[in-house]
Each structure stands twice: as structure tokens, then as C-alpha cells.
PDB file of C-alpha atoms in Angstrom:
ATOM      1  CA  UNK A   6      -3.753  16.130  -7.870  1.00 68.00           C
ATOM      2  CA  UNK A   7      -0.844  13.988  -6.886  1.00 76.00           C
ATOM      3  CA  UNK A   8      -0.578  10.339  -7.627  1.00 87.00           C
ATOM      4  CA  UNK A   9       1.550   8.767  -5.471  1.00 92.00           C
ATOM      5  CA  UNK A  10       2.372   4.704  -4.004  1.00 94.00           C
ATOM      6  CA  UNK A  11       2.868   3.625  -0.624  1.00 96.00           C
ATOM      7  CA  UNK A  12       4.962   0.491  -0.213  1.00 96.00           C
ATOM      8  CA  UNK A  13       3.547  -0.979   3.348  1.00 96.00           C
ATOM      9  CA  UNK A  14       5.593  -3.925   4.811  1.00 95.00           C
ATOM     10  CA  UNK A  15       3.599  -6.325   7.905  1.00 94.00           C
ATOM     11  CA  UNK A  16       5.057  -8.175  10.157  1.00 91.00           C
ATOM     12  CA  UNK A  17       5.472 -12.215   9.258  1.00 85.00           C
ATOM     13  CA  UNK A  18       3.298 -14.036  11.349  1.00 78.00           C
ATOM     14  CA  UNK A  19       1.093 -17.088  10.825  1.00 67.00           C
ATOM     15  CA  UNK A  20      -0.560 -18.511   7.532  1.00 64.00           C
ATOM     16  CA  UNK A  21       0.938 -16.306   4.890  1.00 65.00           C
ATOM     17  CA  UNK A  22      -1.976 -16.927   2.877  1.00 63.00           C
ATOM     18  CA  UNK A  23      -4.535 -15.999   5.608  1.00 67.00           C
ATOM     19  CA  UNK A  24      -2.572 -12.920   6.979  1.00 86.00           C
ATOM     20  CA  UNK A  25      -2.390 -11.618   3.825  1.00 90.00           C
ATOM     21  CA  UNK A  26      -6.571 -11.979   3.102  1.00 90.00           C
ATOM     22  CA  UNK A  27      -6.943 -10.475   6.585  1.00 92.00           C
ATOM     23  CA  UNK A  28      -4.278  -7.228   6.055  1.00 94.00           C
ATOM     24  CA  UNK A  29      -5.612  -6.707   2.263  1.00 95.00           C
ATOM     25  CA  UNK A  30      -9.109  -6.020   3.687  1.00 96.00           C
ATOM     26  CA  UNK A  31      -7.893  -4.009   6.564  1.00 96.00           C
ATOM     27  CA  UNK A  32      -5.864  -1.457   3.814  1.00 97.00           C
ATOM     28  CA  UNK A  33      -8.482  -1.826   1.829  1.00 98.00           C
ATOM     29  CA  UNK A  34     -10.773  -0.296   4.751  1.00 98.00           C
ATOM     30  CA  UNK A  35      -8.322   2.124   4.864  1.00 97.00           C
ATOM     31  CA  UNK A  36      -8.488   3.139   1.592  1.00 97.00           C
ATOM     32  CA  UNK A  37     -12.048   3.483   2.178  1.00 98.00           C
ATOM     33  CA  UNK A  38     -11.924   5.647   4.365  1.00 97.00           C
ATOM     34  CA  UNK A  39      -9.559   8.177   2.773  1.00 96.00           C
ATOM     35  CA  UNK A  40     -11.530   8.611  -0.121  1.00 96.00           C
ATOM     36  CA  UNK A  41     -15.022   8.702   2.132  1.00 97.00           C
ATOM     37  CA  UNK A  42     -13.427  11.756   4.498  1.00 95.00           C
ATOM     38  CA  UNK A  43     -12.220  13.197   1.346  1.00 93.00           C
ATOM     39  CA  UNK A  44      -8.143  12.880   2.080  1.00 93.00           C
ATOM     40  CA  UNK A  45      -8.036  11.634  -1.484  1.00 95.00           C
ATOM     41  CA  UNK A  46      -9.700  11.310  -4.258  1.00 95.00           C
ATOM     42  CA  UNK A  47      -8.886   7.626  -4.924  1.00 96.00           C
ATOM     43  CA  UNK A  48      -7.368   5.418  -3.179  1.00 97.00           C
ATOM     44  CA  UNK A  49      -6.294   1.425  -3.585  1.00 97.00           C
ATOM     45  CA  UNK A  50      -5.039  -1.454  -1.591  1.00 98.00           C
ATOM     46  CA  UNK A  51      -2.812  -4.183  -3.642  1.00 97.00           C
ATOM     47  CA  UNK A  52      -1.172  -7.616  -2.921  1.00 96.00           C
ATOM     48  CA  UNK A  53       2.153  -7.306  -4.424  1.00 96.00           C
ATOM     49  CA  UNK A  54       2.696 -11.142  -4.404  1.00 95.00           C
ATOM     50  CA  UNK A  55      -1.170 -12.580  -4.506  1.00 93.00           C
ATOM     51  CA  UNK A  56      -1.252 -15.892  -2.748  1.00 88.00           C
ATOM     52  CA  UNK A  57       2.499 -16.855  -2.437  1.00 87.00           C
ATOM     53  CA  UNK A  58       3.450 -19.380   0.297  1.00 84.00           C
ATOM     54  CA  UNK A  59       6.588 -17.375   1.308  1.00 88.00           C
ATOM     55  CA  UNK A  60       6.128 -14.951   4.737  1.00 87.00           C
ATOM     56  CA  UNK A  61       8.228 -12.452   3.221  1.00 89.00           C
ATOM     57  CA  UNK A  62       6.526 -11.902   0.490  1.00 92.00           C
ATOM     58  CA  UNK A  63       3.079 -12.484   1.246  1.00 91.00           C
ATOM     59  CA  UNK A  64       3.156  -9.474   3.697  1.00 93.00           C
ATOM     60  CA  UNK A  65       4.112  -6.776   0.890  1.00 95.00           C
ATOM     61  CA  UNK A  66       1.571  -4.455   0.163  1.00 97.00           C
ATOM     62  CA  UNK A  67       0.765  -1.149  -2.014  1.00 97.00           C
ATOM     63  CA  UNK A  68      -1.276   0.867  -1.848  1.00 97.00           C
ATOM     64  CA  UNK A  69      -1.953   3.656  -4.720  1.00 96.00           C
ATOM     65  CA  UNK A  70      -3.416   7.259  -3.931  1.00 96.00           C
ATOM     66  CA  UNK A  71      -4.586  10.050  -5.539  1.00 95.00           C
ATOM     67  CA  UNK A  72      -4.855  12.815  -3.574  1.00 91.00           C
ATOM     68  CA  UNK A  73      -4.510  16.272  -3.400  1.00 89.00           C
ATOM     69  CA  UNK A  74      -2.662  17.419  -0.859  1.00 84.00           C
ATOM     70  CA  UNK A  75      -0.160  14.188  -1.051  1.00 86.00           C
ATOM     71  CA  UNK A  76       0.360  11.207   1.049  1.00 90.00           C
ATOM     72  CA  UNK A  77       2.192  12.727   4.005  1.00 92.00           C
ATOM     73  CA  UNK A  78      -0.729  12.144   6.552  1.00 92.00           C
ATOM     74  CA  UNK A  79      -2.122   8.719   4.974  1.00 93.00           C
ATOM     75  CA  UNK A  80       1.818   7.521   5.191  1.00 95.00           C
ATOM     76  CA  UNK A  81       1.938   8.450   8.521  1.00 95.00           C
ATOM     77  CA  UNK A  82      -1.190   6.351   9.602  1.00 95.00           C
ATOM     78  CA  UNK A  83       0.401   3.454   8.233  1.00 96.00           C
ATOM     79  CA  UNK A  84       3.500   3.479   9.695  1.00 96.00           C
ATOM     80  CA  UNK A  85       1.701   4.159  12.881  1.00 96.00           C
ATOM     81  CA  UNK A  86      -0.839   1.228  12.070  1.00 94.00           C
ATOM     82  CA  UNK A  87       0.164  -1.526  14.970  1.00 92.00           C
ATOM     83  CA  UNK A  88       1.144  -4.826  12.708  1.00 91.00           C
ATOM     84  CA  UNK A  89       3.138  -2.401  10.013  1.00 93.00           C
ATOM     85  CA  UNK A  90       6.980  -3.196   9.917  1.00 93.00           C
ATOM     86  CA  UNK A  91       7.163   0.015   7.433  1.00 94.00           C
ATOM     87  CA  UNK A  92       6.031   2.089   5.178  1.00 96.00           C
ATOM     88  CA  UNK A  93       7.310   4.447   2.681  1.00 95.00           C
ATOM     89  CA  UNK A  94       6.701   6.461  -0.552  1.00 93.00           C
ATOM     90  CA  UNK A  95       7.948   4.218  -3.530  1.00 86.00           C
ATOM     91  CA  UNK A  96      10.396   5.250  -5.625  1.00 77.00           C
ATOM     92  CA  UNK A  97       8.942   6.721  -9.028  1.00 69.00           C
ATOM     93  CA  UNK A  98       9.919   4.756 -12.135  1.00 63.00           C
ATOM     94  CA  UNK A  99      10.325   6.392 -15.078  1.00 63.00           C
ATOM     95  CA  UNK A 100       9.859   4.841 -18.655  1.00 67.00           C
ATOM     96  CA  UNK A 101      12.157   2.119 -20.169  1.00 63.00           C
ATOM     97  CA  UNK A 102      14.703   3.153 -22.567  1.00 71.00           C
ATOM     98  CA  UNK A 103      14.270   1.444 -25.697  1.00 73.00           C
ATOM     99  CA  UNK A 104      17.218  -0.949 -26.839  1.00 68.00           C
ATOM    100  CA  UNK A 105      18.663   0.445 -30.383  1.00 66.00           C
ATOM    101  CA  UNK A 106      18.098  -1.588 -32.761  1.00 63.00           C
TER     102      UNK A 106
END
């Protein structure tokens, strides 16, 4: 099973605050779906910047999947999804080194 984050990207329009209620609950439908039709095994919808009054940032999304044939198709979706700027796998972090002491 592959765990893997999309990074999803609207366009800036309107109430930042609003738009960003109204696109959480639309990736969080998606999400829904995915794991309902069994394209993943779990599946989540975040706000990356809950609530902020800047367009920019308000419209930056992730969205976190677990599934086991990746994220190729779901990706795809998104970036086809009419209101996406972009979407695209996230880079992977790996862990912090720790400062020598």
C-alpha cells in the first residue's frame, strides 16, 4: 500500500474564506468517493492554510491517500477537475537531521 500526498492548487476567486469551505467539501467528496469505489483505502482532504484572509493561500489544498495501486488516476481527476489551477504529487520529506550538540 502506497501512501502518497497530492498538493491541489484552485483558482483565486471570491471570499477566500468561503471558496475555501466550498472546495474543502468538494475534495472531501472526492475523497469519499475513492475510498467508497475502492481506488484507495483511505483517503483525506486538508486546508493547508485554515481560514487565512489571503487568496493565495486560502486556495492550497492536500489531500493524503493511501492506496494501492498509487495516485496516478486520482491525480489525474484533479488536475482535470474544472476550478483546479494544478495538481501534483508532493515532494517526500525525509526526517530532520539532528543539530550536534
Amino acid at each position: 500500500m502506497q501512501q502518497e500526498t497530492i498538493t491541489v492548487k484552485v483558482l483565486e476567486n471570491g471570499s477566500p474564506v468561503k471558496s475555501q469551505s466550498l472546495w474543502h467539501r468538494v475534495f472531501t467528496k472526492f475523497c469519499e468517493d475513492l475510498v467508497t469505489s475502492h481506488r484507495a483505502q483511505r483517503a483525506r482532504a486538508n486546508v493547508v492554510f485554515p481560514g487565512t484572509d489571503n487568496p493565495a493561500m486560502a486556495t492550497i489544498y492536500t489531500i493524503e491517500v493511501e492506496a494501492p495501486f498509487g495516485i496516478d488516476e486520482p491525480l489525474r481527476q484533479l488536475q482535470a477537475m474544472p476550478g483546479v489551477q494544478f495538481a501534483h504529487r508532493a515532494s517526500s520529506r525525509g526526517p530532520l537531521p539532528v543539530a550536534a550538540r
